[in-house]
PDB file of C-alpha atoms in Angstrom:
ATOM      1  CA  ALA Z1376       8.868  12.802  -9.547  1.00 79.00           C
ATOM      2  CA  GLN Z1377      10.118  10.387  -6.966  1.00 83.00           C
ATOM      3  CA  SER Z1378      10.827   6.686  -7.450  1.00 91.00           C
ATOM      4  CA  VAL Z1379      11.639   3.681  -5.303  1.00 95.00           C
ATOM      5  CA  THR Z1380      13.782   0.650  -6.085  1.00 96.00           C
ATOM      6  CA  GLN Z1381      13.697  -2.456  -3.964  1.00 96.00           C
ATOM      7  CA  LEU Z1382      16.875  -4.226  -4.866  1.00 94.00           C
ATOM      8  CA  ASP Z1383      15.783  -7.782  -4.115  1.00 95.00           C
ATOM      9  CA  SER Z1384      12.541  -9.293  -5.340  1.00 95.00           C
ATOM     10  CA  GLN Z1385      12.943 -12.358  -3.115  1.00 97.00           C
ATOM     11  CA  VAL Z1386      14.864 -12.912   0.098  1.00 98.00           C
ATOM     12  CA  PRO Z1387      14.902 -16.422   1.608  1.00 97.00           C
ATOM     13  CA  VAL Z1388      16.340 -16.781   5.117  1.00 98.00           C
ATOM     14  CA  PHE Z1389      16.332 -19.300   7.921  1.00 97.00           C
ATOM     15  CA  GLU Z1390      14.434 -18.769  11.134  1.00 97.00           C
ATOM     16  CA  GLU Z1391      16.321 -16.725  13.774  1.00 97.00           C
ATOM     17  CA  ALA Z1392      18.743 -15.343  11.174  1.00 98.00           C
ATOM     18  CA  PRO Z1393      19.107 -11.592  10.664  1.00 98.00           C
ATOM     19  CA  VAL Z1394      17.627 -10.018   7.556  1.00 98.00           C
ATOM     20  CA  GLU Z1395      18.023  -6.804   5.586  1.00 98.00           C
ATOM     21  CA  LEU Z1396      15.609  -5.729   2.861  1.00 98.00           C
ATOM     22  CA  ARG Z1397      17.106  -3.032   0.689  1.00 98.00           C
ATOM     23  CA  CYS Z1398      15.371   0.084  -0.583  1.00 98.00           C
ATOM     24  CA  ASN Z1399      16.790   3.009  -2.551  1.00 97.00           C
ATOM     25  CA  TYR Z1400      14.864   6.082  -3.571  1.00 96.00           C
ATOM     26  CA  SER Z1401      15.262   8.918  -6.008  1.00 93.00           C
ATOM     27  CA  SER Z1402      13.836  12.404  -5.538  1.00 90.00           C
ATOM     28  CA  SER Z1403      14.797  15.989  -6.285  1.00 87.00           C
ATOM     29  CA  VAL Z1404      13.138  17.191  -3.068  1.00 88.00           C
ATOM     30  CA  SER Z1405      12.993  16.055   0.533  1.00 89.00           C
ATOM     31  CA  VAL Z1406      10.866  12.994   1.129  1.00 91.00           C
ATOM     32  CA  TYR Z1407       9.183  10.898   3.763  1.00 93.00           C
ATOM     33  CA  LEU Z1408       9.842   7.139   3.703  1.00 95.00           C
ATOM     34  CA  PHE Z1409       7.759   4.149   4.721  1.00 95.00           C
ATOM     35  CA  TRP Z1410       7.812   0.381   4.948  1.00 97.00           C
ATOM     36  CA  TYR Z1411       4.626  -1.644   4.678  1.00 96.00           C
ATOM     37  CA  VAL Z1412       4.085  -5.401   5.121  1.00 96.00           C
ATOM     38  CA  GLN Z1413       1.503  -7.483   3.288  1.00 95.00           C
ATOM     39  CA  TYR Z1414       0.660 -10.934   4.607  1.00 93.00           C
ATOM     40  CA  PRO Z1415      -0.947 -13.415   2.192  1.00 90.00           C
ATOM     41  CA  ASN Z1416      -4.475 -12.464   1.161  1.00 86.00           C
ATOM     42  CA  GLN Z1417      -4.456  -9.362   3.323  1.00 89.00           C
ATOM     43  CA  GLY Z1418      -4.064  -5.625   2.893  1.00 90.00           C
ATOM     44  CA  LEU Z1419      -0.930  -3.700   3.752  1.00 92.00           C
ATOM     45  CA  GLN Z1420       0.067  -2.712   7.277  1.00 92.00           C
ATOM     46  CA  LEU Z1421       2.334   0.205   8.072  1.00 92.00           C
ATOM     47  CA  LEU Z1422       5.531  -1.150   9.665  1.00 95.00           C
ATOM     48  CA  LEU Z1423       7.376   2.097  10.231  1.00 94.00           C
ATOM     49  CA  LYS Z1424       7.969   5.553   8.821  1.00 93.00           C
ATOM     50  CA  TYR Z1425      10.656   8.195   8.656  1.00 94.00           C
ATOM     51  CA  LEU Z1426       9.406  11.768   8.705  1.00 91.00           C
ATOM     52  CA  SER Z1427      12.223  13.640  10.456  1.00 88.00           C
ATOM     53  CA  GLY Z1428      14.568  13.423  13.435  1.00 89.00           C
ATOM     54  CA  SER Z1429      16.577  10.324  14.272  1.00 91.00           C
ATOM     55  CA  THR Z1430      17.608   8.427  11.166  1.00 92.00           C
ATOM     56  CA  LEU Z1431      17.100   5.090  12.917  1.00 96.00           C
ATOM     57  CA  VAL Z1432      13.414   4.319  13.037  1.00 96.00           C
ATOM     58  CA  LYS Z1433      11.876   1.499  15.046  1.00 96.00           C
ATOM     59  CA  GLY Z1434       8.637  -0.115  13.967  1.00 94.00           C
ATOM     60  CA  ILE Z1435       6.329  -2.924  14.901  1.00 93.00           C
ATOM     61  CA  ASN Z1436       7.260  -6.607  15.134  1.00 93.00           C
ATOM     62  CA  GLY Z1437      10.917  -5.852  15.956  1.00 96.00           C
ATOM     63  CA  PHE Z1438      11.729  -4.226  12.608  1.00 97.00           C
ATOM     64  CA  GLU Z1439      13.825  -1.108  12.215  1.00 97.00           C
ATOM     65  CA  ALA Z1440      15.055   0.964   9.290  1.00 98.00           C
ATOM     66  CA  GLU Z1441      17.820   3.494   8.805  1.00 96.00           C
ATOM     67  CA  PHE Z1442      17.466   6.568   6.636  1.00 95.00           C
ATOM     68  CA  ASN Z1443      20.715   7.375   4.831  1.00 95.00           C
ATOM     69  CA  LYS Z1444      20.372  10.620   2.922  1.00 92.00           C
ATOM     70  CA  SER Z1445      23.800  10.498   1.268  1.00 93.00           C
ATOM     71  CA  GLN Z1446      23.126   7.028  -0.114  1.00 94.00           C
ATOM     72  CA  THR Z1447      19.404   7.706  -0.666  1.00 95.00           C
ATOM     73  CA  SER Z1448      18.575   4.469   1.090  1.00 96.00           C
ATOM     74  CA  PHE Z1449      16.076   3.252   3.663  1.00 97.00           C
ATOM     75  CA  HIS Z1450      16.940  -0.380   4.355  1.00 98.00           C
ATOM     76  CA  LEU Z1451      14.743  -2.490   6.628  1.00 98.00           C
ATOM     77  CA  ARG Z1452      16.344  -4.807   9.185  1.00 98.00           C
ATOM     78  CA  LYS Z1453      15.431  -7.361  11.795  1.00 98.00           C
ATOM     79  CA  PRO Z1454      18.057  -9.103  13.948  1.00 97.00           C
ATOM     80  CA  SER Z1455      16.194 -12.404  14.233  1.00 97.00           C
ATOM     81  CA  VAL Z1456      13.264 -13.391  12.027  1.00 98.00           C
ATOM     82  CA  HIS Z1457      10.365 -15.746  12.715  1.00 97.00           C
ATOM     83  CA  ILE Z1458       8.373 -17.960  10.395  1.00 97.00           C
ATOM     84  CA  SER Z1459       5.491 -15.513  10.864  1.00 96.00           C
ATOM     85  CA  ASP Z1460       7.535 -12.735   9.228  1.00 97.00           C
ATOM     86  CA  THR Z1461       7.051 -14.433   5.869  1.00 97.00           C
ATOM     87  CA  ALA Z1462       5.300 -11.790   3.774  1.00 97.00           C
ATOM     88  CA  GLU Z1463       5.707  -9.211   1.016  1.00 96.00           C
ATOM     89  CA  TYR Z1464       7.412  -6.002   2.109  1.00 98.00           C
ATOM     90  CA  PHE Z1465       6.947  -2.690   0.319  1.00 97.00           C
ATOM     91  CA  CYS Z1466       9.083   0.408   0.571  1.00 97.00           C
ATOM     92  CA  ALA Z1467       7.294   3.671  -0.251  1.00 95.00           C
ATOM     93  CA  VAL Z1468       8.179   7.332  -0.594  1.00 94.00           C
ATOM     94  CA  ARG Z1469       6.359  10.606  -0.909  1.00 90.00           C
ATOM     95  CA  LYS Z1470       7.362  14.236  -1.073  1.00 88.00           C
ATOM     96  CA  GLU Z1471       7.117  16.244   2.137  1.00 86.00           C
ATOM     97  CA  THR Z1472       4.394  18.391   0.589  1.00 80.00           C
ATOM     98  CA  SER Z1473       1.082  17.631   2.245  1.00 73.00           C
ATOM     99  CA  GLY Z1474      -1.219  15.596   0.034  1.00 72.00           C
ATOM    100  CA  SER Z1475       1.520  14.348  -2.298  1.00 79.00           C
ATOM    101  CA  ARG Z1476       1.129  10.852  -3.665  1.00 84.00           C
ATOM    102  CA  LEU Z1477       2.748   7.805  -2.138  1.00 88.00           C
ATOM    103  CA  THR Z1478       4.932   5.859  -4.583  1.00 91.00           C
ATOM    104  CA  PHE Z1479       5.528   2.188  -3.826  1.00 93.00           C
ATOM    105  CA  GLY Z1480       8.435  -0.030  -4.712  1.00 95.00           C
ATOM    106  CA  GLU Z1481       7.849  -3.355  -6.419  1.00 94.00           C
ATOM    107  CA  GLY Z1482       8.001  -5.343  -3.209  1.00 96.00           C
ATOM    108  CA  THR Z1483      10.339  -7.909  -1.672  1.00 97.00           C
ATOM    109  CA  GLN Z1484       9.046 -11.358  -0.807  1.00 97.00           C
ATOM    110  CA  LEU Z1485      10.623 -12.446   2.481  1.00 98.00           C
ATOM    111  CA  THR Z1486      10.399 -16.177   3.061  1.00 98.00           C
ATOM    112  CA  VAL Z1487      11.513 -17.503   6.432  1.00 97.00           C
ATOM    113  CA  ASN Z1488      12.318 -21.204   6.414  1.00 96.00           C
ATOM    114  CA  PRO Z1489      12.542 -23.490   9.470  1.00 95.00           C
TER     115      PRO Z1489
ATOM    116  CA  ASP I 903     -13.696  -5.099  14.917  1.00 66.00           C
ATOM    117  CA  THR I 904     -12.548  -4.664  11.338  1.00 70.00           C
ATOM    118  CA  ALA I 905     -11.061  -1.210  10.784  1.00 90.00           C
ATOM    119  CA  VAL I 906     -11.406  -1.052   7.000  1.00 95.00           C
ATOM    120  CA  SER I 907     -13.814  -3.515   5.439  1.00 95.00           C
ATOM    121  CA  GLN I 908     -14.501  -3.970   1.775  1.00 96.00           C
ATOM    122  CA  THR I 909     -16.980  -6.164  -0.046  1.00 96.00           C
ATOM    123  CA  PRO I 910     -17.013  -8.396  -1.883  1.00 97.00           C
ATOM    124  CA  LYS I 911     -13.751 -10.216  -1.220  1.00 95.00           C
ATOM    125  CA  TYR I 912     -13.898 -11.940  -4.599  1.00 96.00           C
ATOM    126  CA  LEU I 913     -15.608 -10.766  -7.759  1.00 97.00           C
ATOM    127  CA  VAL I 914     -15.702 -12.874 -10.903  1.00 97.00           C
ATOM    128  CA  THR I 915     -17.551 -11.431 -13.848  1.00 96.00           C
ATOM    129  CA  GLN I 916     -17.571 -11.161 -17.612  1.00 96.00           C
ATOM    130  CA  MET I 917     -16.177  -8.474 -19.868  1.00 96.00           C
ATOM    131  CA  GLY I 918     -18.563  -5.626 -20.458  1.00 96.00           C
ATOM    132  CA  ASN I 919     -20.390  -5.940 -17.146  1.00 97.00           C
ATOM    133  CA  ASP I 920     -20.710  -3.166 -14.549  1.00 97.00           C
ATOM    134  CA  LYS I 921     -19.742  -3.880 -10.949  1.00 97.00           C
ATOM    135  CA  SER I 922     -19.276  -2.073  -7.640  1.00 97.00           C
ATOM    136  CA  ILE I 923     -16.970  -2.561  -4.681  1.00 98.00           C
ATOM    137  CA  LYS I 924     -17.919  -1.111  -1.316  1.00 97.00           C
ATOM    138  CA  CYS I 925     -15.630   0.133   1.426  1.00 97.00           C
ATOM    139  CA  GLU I 926     -16.308   1.265   4.961  1.00 97.00           C
ATOM    140  CA  GLN I 927     -13.981   2.383   7.744  1.00 96.00           C
ATOM    141  CA  ASN I 928     -14.903   2.636  11.422  1.00 95.00           C
ATOM    142  CA  LEU I 929     -11.794   4.522  12.514  1.00 93.00           C
ATOM    143  CA  GLY I 930     -13.200   8.022  12.192  1.00 93.00           C
ATOM    144  CA  HIS I 931     -10.553   8.820   9.594  1.00 92.00           C
ATOM    145  CA  ASP I 932     -11.010  11.783   7.260  1.00 91.00           C
ATOM    146  CA  THR I 933      -9.292  10.374   4.167  1.00 92.00           C
ATOM    147  CA  MET I 934      -9.968   7.261   2.135  1.00 94.00           C
ATOM    148  CA  TYR I 935      -8.158   5.778  -0.857  1.00 94.00           C
ATOM    149  CA  TRP I 936      -8.514   3.230  -3.621  1.00 95.00           C
ATOM    150  CA  TYR I 937      -5.383   1.389  -4.762  1.00 95.00           C
ATOM    151  CA  LYS I 938      -4.949  -1.149  -7.562  1.00 95.00           C
ATOM    152  CA  GLN I 939      -2.475  -4.020  -7.171  1.00 94.00           C
ATOM    153  CA  ASP I 940      -1.638  -5.811 -10.408  1.00 93.00           C
ATOM    154  CA  SER I 941      -0.533  -9.401 -10.923  1.00 91.00           C
ATOM    155  CA  LYS I 942       3.093  -8.431 -10.229  1.00 89.00           C
ATOM    156  CA  LYS I 943       1.988  -6.946  -6.889  1.00 90.00           C
ATOM    157  CA  PHE I 944       2.701  -3.396  -8.045  1.00 91.00           C
ATOM    158  CA  LEU I 945       0.533  -0.916  -6.128  1.00 92.00           C
ATOM    159  CA  LYS I 946      -0.766   2.280  -7.589  1.00 91.00           C
ATOM    160  CA  ILE I 947      -3.147   4.857  -6.191  1.00 91.00           C
ATOM    161  CA  MET I 948      -6.341   5.476  -8.107  1.00 93.00           C
ATOM    162  CA  PHE I 949      -8.343   7.923  -6.005  1.00 91.00           C
ATOM    163  CA  SER I 950      -8.312   9.700  -2.681  1.00 91.00           C
ATOM    164  CA  TYR I 951     -11.160  11.438  -0.874  1.00 90.00           C
ATOM    165  CA  ASN I 952     -10.969  13.745   2.111  1.00 88.00           C
ATOM    166  CA  ASN I 953     -14.229  14.388   3.938  1.00 86.00           C
ATOM    167  CA  LYS I 954     -16.220  13.247   0.887  1.00 84.00           C
ATOM    168  CA  GLU I 955     -14.273  15.471  -1.498  1.00 86.00           C
ATOM    169  CA  LEU I 956     -12.051  14.122  -4.264  1.00 87.00           C
ATOM    170  CA  ILE I 957      -8.429  15.166  -3.711  1.00 84.00           C
ATOM    171  CA  ILE I 958      -6.450  12.699  -5.833  1.00 81.00           C
ATOM    172  CA  ASN I 959      -7.616  11.435  -9.199  1.00 80.00           C
ATOM    173  CA  GLU I 960      -4.841   9.601 -10.995  1.00 81.00           C
ATOM    174  CA  THR I 961      -4.842   8.742 -14.663  1.00 78.00           C
ATOM    175  CA  VAL I 962      -7.604   6.187 -14.440  1.00 87.00           C
ATOM    176  CA  PRO I 963     -10.125   5.421 -17.222  1.00 90.00           C
ATOM    177  CA  ASN I 964     -13.377   7.241 -16.658  1.00 91.00           C
ATOM    178  CA  ARG I 965     -15.072   3.833 -16.534  1.00 95.00           C
ATOM    179  CA  PHE I 966     -13.970   3.939 -12.885  1.00 95.00           C
ATOM    180  CA  SER I 967     -16.096   6.223 -10.740  1.00 94.00           C
ATOM    181  CA  PRO I 968     -15.619   6.591  -6.988  1.00 94.00           C
ATOM    182  CA  LYS I 969     -18.438   7.754  -4.744  1.00 94.00           C
ATOM    183  CA  SER I 970     -18.223   8.872  -1.138  1.00 93.00           C
ATOM    184  CA  PRO I 971     -21.669   9.256   0.455  1.00 92.00           C
ATOM    185  CA  ASP I 972     -20.037  10.146   3.794  1.00 92.00           C
ATOM    186  CA  LYS I 973     -16.516  10.184   5.142  1.00 90.00           C
ATOM    187  CA  ALA I 974     -16.776   6.601   6.416  1.00 95.00           C
ATOM    188  CA  HIS I 975     -17.595   5.148   2.998  1.00 96.00           C
ATOM    189  CA  LEU I 976     -15.854   5.141  -0.353  1.00 96.00           C
ATOM    190  CA  ASN I 977     -17.310   2.938  -3.059  1.00 96.00           C
ATOM    191  CA  LEU I 978     -15.864   2.151  -6.469  1.00 97.00           C
ATOM    192  CA  HIS I 979     -18.068   1.581  -9.492  1.00 97.00           C
ATOM    193  CA  ILE I 980     -16.612   0.167 -12.683  1.00 96.00           C
ATOM    194  CA  ASN I 981     -18.436   0.277 -16.005  1.00 96.00           C
ATOM    195  CA  SER I 982     -17.827  -1.890 -19.058  1.00 96.00           C
ATOM    196  CA  LEU I 983     -15.237  -4.116 -17.404  1.00 96.00           C
ATOM    197  CA  GLU I 984     -12.201  -5.092 -19.481  1.00 96.00           C
ATOM    198  CA  LEU I 985      -9.699  -7.929 -19.147  1.00 95.00           C
ATOM    199  CA  GLY I 986      -7.036  -5.473 -17.993  1.00 94.00           C
ATOM    200  CA  ASP I 987      -9.156  -4.539 -14.990  1.00 96.00           C
ATOM    201  CA  SER I 988      -8.339  -7.886 -13.387  1.00 96.00           C
ATOM    202  CA  ALA I 989      -6.426  -7.029 -10.218  1.00 96.00           C
ATOM    203  CA  VAL I 990      -6.779  -6.736  -6.475  1.00 96.00           C
ATOM    204  CA  TYR I 991      -8.366  -3.466  -5.398  1.00 97.00           C
ATOM    205  CA  PHE I 992      -7.561  -2.145  -1.935  1.00 96.00           C
ATOM    206  CA  CYS I 993      -9.411   0.447   0.035  1.00 96.00           C
ATOM    207  CA  ALA I 994      -7.426   2.318   2.674  1.00 95.00           C
ATOM    208  CA  SER I 995      -7.823   5.172   5.123  1.00 94.00           C
ATOM    209  CA  SER I 996      -5.782   7.717   7.028  1.00 91.00           C
ATOM    210  CA  GLN I 997      -6.516  10.213   9.739  1.00 87.00           C
ATOM    211  CA  ASP I 998      -5.629  13.207   7.604  1.00 76.00           C
ATOM    212  CA  SER I 999      -4.869  14.075   4.010  1.00 69.00           C
ATOM    213  CA  THR I1000      -1.081  14.168   4.310  1.00 71.00           C
ATOM    214  CA  GLY I1001      -0.780  11.384   1.777  1.00 69.00           C
ATOM    215  CA  GLN I1002       0.037   8.032   3.309  1.00 82.00           C
ATOM    216  CA  PRO I1003      -2.627   5.449   4.119  1.00 86.00           C
ATOM    217  CA  GLN I1004      -2.494   3.939   7.583  1.00 84.00           C
ATOM    218  CA  HIS I1005      -5.005   1.111   7.378  1.00 91.00           C
ATOM    219  CA  PHE I1006      -5.883  -1.103   4.433  1.00 94.00           C
ATOM    220  CA  GLY I1007      -8.801  -3.403   3.794  1.00 94.00           C
ATOM    221  CA  ASP I1008      -8.124  -7.017   2.850  1.00 93.00           C
ATOM    222  CA  GLY I1009      -8.723  -6.347  -0.840  1.00 95.00           C
ATOM    223  CA  THR I1010     -11.227  -7.317  -3.508  1.00 97.00           C
ATOM    224  CA  ARG I1011      -9.881  -9.756  -6.063  1.00 96.00           C
ATOM    225  CA  LEU I1012     -11.518  -8.910  -9.382  1.00 97.00           C
ATOM    226  CA  SER I1013     -11.290 -11.482 -12.161  1.00 97.00           C
ATOM    227  CA  ILE I1014     -12.637 -10.750 -15.612  1.00 95.00           C
ATOM    228  CA  LEU I1015     -13.527 -13.731 -17.773  1.00 91.00           C
TER     229      LEU I1015
END
């Protein structure tokens, strides 16, 4: 079975600063990786996904993530955050097999302060 | 236009009652899901339907029964509600059955008194 660890439960940053939200995964087989964002009182939105190809994946809202197979990581980055980026961010993984279940990490609360 | 809509948004009820949550998607997607998010924000899949057929049924008490009358709707009925059922329940959809949801509803916050 696969698992996901988000290394920071809370990340406070100042507006316009860069941010990195860390995600490590564990799996005995090849996986697909995802980042979702959840704004207060809303459902999740898919930010970006890695399925194959380039290890640097660009998503919505200026976020990007890099898949590092040797370090089993998929960290999310943004060079300059806005107040509106304040939200809960979830890393998720699933096996490449079609129909396999998506496993979520425990989430990282990003708080952007003025 | 709301892509995935679920009702009600809030549900407060007493232990032992039976309640339903409805979900509809207008995206033309083939697959719909129910997820449970607990008080620590941990998300876990409960069920998944593809074209009205059950494809994922996690270890969920049989008090929970999903029903999909057509591929645009996936409702969740819960019998004999217990305190531990308090959570936020999210409906989601995806275009195919590959396994990751693309669009989520805004959630139904269920509180058991």
